[in-house]
Coordinates of C-alpha atoms in Angstrom, one line a residue:
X1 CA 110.6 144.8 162.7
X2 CA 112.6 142.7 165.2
X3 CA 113.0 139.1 164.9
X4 CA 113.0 137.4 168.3
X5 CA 112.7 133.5 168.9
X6 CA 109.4 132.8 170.6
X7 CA 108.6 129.4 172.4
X8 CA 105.2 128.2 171.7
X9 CA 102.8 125.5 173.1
X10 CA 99.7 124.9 170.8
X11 CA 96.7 122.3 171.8
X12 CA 94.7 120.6 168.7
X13 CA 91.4 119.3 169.1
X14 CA 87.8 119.8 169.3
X15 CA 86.7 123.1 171.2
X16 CA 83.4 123.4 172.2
X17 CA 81.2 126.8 171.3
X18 CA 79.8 127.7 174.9
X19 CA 80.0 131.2 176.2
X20 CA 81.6 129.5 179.6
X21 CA 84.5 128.3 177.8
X22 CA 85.8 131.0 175.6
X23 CA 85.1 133.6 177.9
X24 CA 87.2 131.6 181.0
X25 CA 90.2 131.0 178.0
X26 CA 90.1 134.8 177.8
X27 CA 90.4 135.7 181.5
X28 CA 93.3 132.5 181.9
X29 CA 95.0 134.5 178.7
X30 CA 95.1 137.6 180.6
X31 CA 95.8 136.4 184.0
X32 CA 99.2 134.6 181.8
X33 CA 99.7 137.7 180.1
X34 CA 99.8 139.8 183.4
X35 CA 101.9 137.3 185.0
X36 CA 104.5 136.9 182.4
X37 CA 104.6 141.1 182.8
X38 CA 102.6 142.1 179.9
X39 CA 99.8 143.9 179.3
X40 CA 97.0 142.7 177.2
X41 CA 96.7 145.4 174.7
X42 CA 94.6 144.0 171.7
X43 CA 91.9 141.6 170.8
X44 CA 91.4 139.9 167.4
X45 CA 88.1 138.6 167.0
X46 CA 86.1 136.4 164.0
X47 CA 82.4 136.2 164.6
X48 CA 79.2 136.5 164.0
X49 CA 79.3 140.3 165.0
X50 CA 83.2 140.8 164.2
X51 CA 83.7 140.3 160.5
X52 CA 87.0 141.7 160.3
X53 CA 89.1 140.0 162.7
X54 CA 90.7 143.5 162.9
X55 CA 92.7 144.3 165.9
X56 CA 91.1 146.8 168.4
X57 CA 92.2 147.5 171.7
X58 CA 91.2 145.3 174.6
X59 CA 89.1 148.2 176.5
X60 CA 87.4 148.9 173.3
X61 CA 86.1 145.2 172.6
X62 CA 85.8 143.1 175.6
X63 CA 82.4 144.7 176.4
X64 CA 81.6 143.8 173.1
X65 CA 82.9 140.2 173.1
X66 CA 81.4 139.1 176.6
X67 CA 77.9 140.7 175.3
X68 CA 78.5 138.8 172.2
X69 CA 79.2 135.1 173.9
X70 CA 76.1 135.6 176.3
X71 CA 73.8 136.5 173.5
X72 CA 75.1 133.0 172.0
X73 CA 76.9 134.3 169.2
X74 CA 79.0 132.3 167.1
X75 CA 82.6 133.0 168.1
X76 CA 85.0 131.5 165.5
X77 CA 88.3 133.1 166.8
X78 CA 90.0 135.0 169.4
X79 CA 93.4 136.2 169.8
X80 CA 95.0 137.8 172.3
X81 CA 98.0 140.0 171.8
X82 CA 100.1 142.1 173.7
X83 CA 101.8 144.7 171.6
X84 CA 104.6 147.5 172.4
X85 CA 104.3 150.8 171.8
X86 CA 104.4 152.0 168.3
X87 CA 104.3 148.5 166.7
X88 CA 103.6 148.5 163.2
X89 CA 102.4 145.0 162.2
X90 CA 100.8 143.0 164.5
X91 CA 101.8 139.6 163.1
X92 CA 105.3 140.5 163.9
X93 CA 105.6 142.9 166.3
X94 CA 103.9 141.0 169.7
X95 CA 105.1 140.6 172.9
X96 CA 102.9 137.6 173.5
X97 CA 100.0 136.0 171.3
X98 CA 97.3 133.8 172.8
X99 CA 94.9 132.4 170.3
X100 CA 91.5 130.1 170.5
X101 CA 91.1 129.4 167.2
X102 CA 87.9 127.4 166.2
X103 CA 87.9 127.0 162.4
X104 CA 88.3 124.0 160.1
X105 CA 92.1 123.2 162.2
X106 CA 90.8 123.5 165.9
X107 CA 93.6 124.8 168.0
X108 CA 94.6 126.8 171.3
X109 CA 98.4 128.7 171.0
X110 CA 100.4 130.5 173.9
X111 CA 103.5 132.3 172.2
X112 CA 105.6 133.6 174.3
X113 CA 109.3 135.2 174.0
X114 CA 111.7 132.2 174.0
X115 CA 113.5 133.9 177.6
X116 CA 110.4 134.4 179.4
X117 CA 109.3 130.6 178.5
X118 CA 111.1 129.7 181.8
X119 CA 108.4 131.8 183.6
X120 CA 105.8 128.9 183.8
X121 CA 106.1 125.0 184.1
X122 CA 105.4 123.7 181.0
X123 CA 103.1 120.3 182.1
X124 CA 100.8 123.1 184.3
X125 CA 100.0 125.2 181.4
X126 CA 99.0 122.5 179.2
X127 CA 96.8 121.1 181.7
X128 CA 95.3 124.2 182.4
X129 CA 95.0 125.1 178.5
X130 CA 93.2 121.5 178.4
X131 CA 90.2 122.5 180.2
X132 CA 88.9 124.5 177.4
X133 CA 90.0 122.2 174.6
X134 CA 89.2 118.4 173.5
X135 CA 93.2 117.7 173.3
X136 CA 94.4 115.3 171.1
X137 CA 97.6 116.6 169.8
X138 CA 100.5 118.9 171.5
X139 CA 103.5 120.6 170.1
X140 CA 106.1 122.6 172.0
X141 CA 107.9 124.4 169.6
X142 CA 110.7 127.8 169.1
X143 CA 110.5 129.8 166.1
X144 CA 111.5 133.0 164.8
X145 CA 108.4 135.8 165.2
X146 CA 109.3 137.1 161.7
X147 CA 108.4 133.0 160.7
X148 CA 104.9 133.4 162.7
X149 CA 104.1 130.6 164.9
X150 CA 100.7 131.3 164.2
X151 CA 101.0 130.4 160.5
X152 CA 102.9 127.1 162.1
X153 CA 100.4 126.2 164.2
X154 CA 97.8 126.7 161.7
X155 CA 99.4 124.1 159.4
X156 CA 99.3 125.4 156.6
X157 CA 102.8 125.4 155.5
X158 CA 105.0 122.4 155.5
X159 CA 107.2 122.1 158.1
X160 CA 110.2 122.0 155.7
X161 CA 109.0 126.2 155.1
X162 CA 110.0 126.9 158.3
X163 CA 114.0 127.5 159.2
X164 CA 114.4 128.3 162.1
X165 CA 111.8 125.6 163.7
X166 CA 113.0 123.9 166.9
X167 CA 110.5 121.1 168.1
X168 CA 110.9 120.9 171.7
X169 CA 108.2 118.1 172.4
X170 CA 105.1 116.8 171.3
X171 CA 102.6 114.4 173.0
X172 CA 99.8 112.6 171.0
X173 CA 96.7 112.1 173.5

């Protein structure tokens, strides 16, 4: 396990439930992923016909998740990841996360390595991340992988649990 600083940017609000939506968040996510130089690798998904949320590889469920959305399943979360070779935990090991989240705290995340954060002007990808989200709240933030910004944005630790949180802006809307 490495630790790594990774720069986040993480949308709260309401996110609607239609196929259209979470399916064009997925194809933006990859088209980032690709352009940042990463390949989408592995697919997290919580729904109503993926109870485990277990990562499986992106060939091996995107069939499955675009057959899902247009049969109007409930899709509760999915998280993009892009993972080295021989990574051993997930949560800790990424390259990149991207993450639609639409449980009880309603949120979209980018995580991205804190060098490659340069890669993209900041203002365009919240806009663009704001098509598929009600935004009310944003948070730019750099934290340590082995901290998880995904348990940050989640919020369900206090800030003070976090030591090696930088806040590099937020915006209310």
């Amino acid at each position: 396990m490495r630790d790594k600083l990774m720069t986040s940017i993480v949308l709260y609000g309401p996110i609607e439930a239609r196929e259209k939506n979470i399916w064009d968040w997925y194809q933006y996510s990859l088209k980032l992923n690709k352009g940042l130089g990463y390949p989408s690798t592995h697919l997290g998904i919580i729904g109503d016909s993926f109870k485990s949320g277990k990562l499986t590889t992106t060939k091996r469920t995107e069939t499955k998740l675009k057959k899902a959305l247009e049969n109007g399943e409930s899709i509760e979360t999915v998280s993009l990841y892009s993972l080295p070779e021989g990574f051993t935990q997930a949560a800790f090991d990424f390259n990149t996360f991207f993450s639609m989240n639409r449980s009880l705290n309603q949120f979209i995340i980018v995580s991205v390595p804190s060098v490659d954060f340069s890669k993209f002007d900041k203002r365009d990808m919240i806009r663009d991340l704001g098509r598929f989200i009600t935004c009310r709240k944003v948070e730019v933030f750099e934290l340590s992988i082995l901290e998880s910004p995904l348990i940050y944005a989640s919020k369900v630790n206090q800030e003070s649990d976090f030591k090696s949180l930088k806040k590099i802006d937020k915006y209310d809307l």
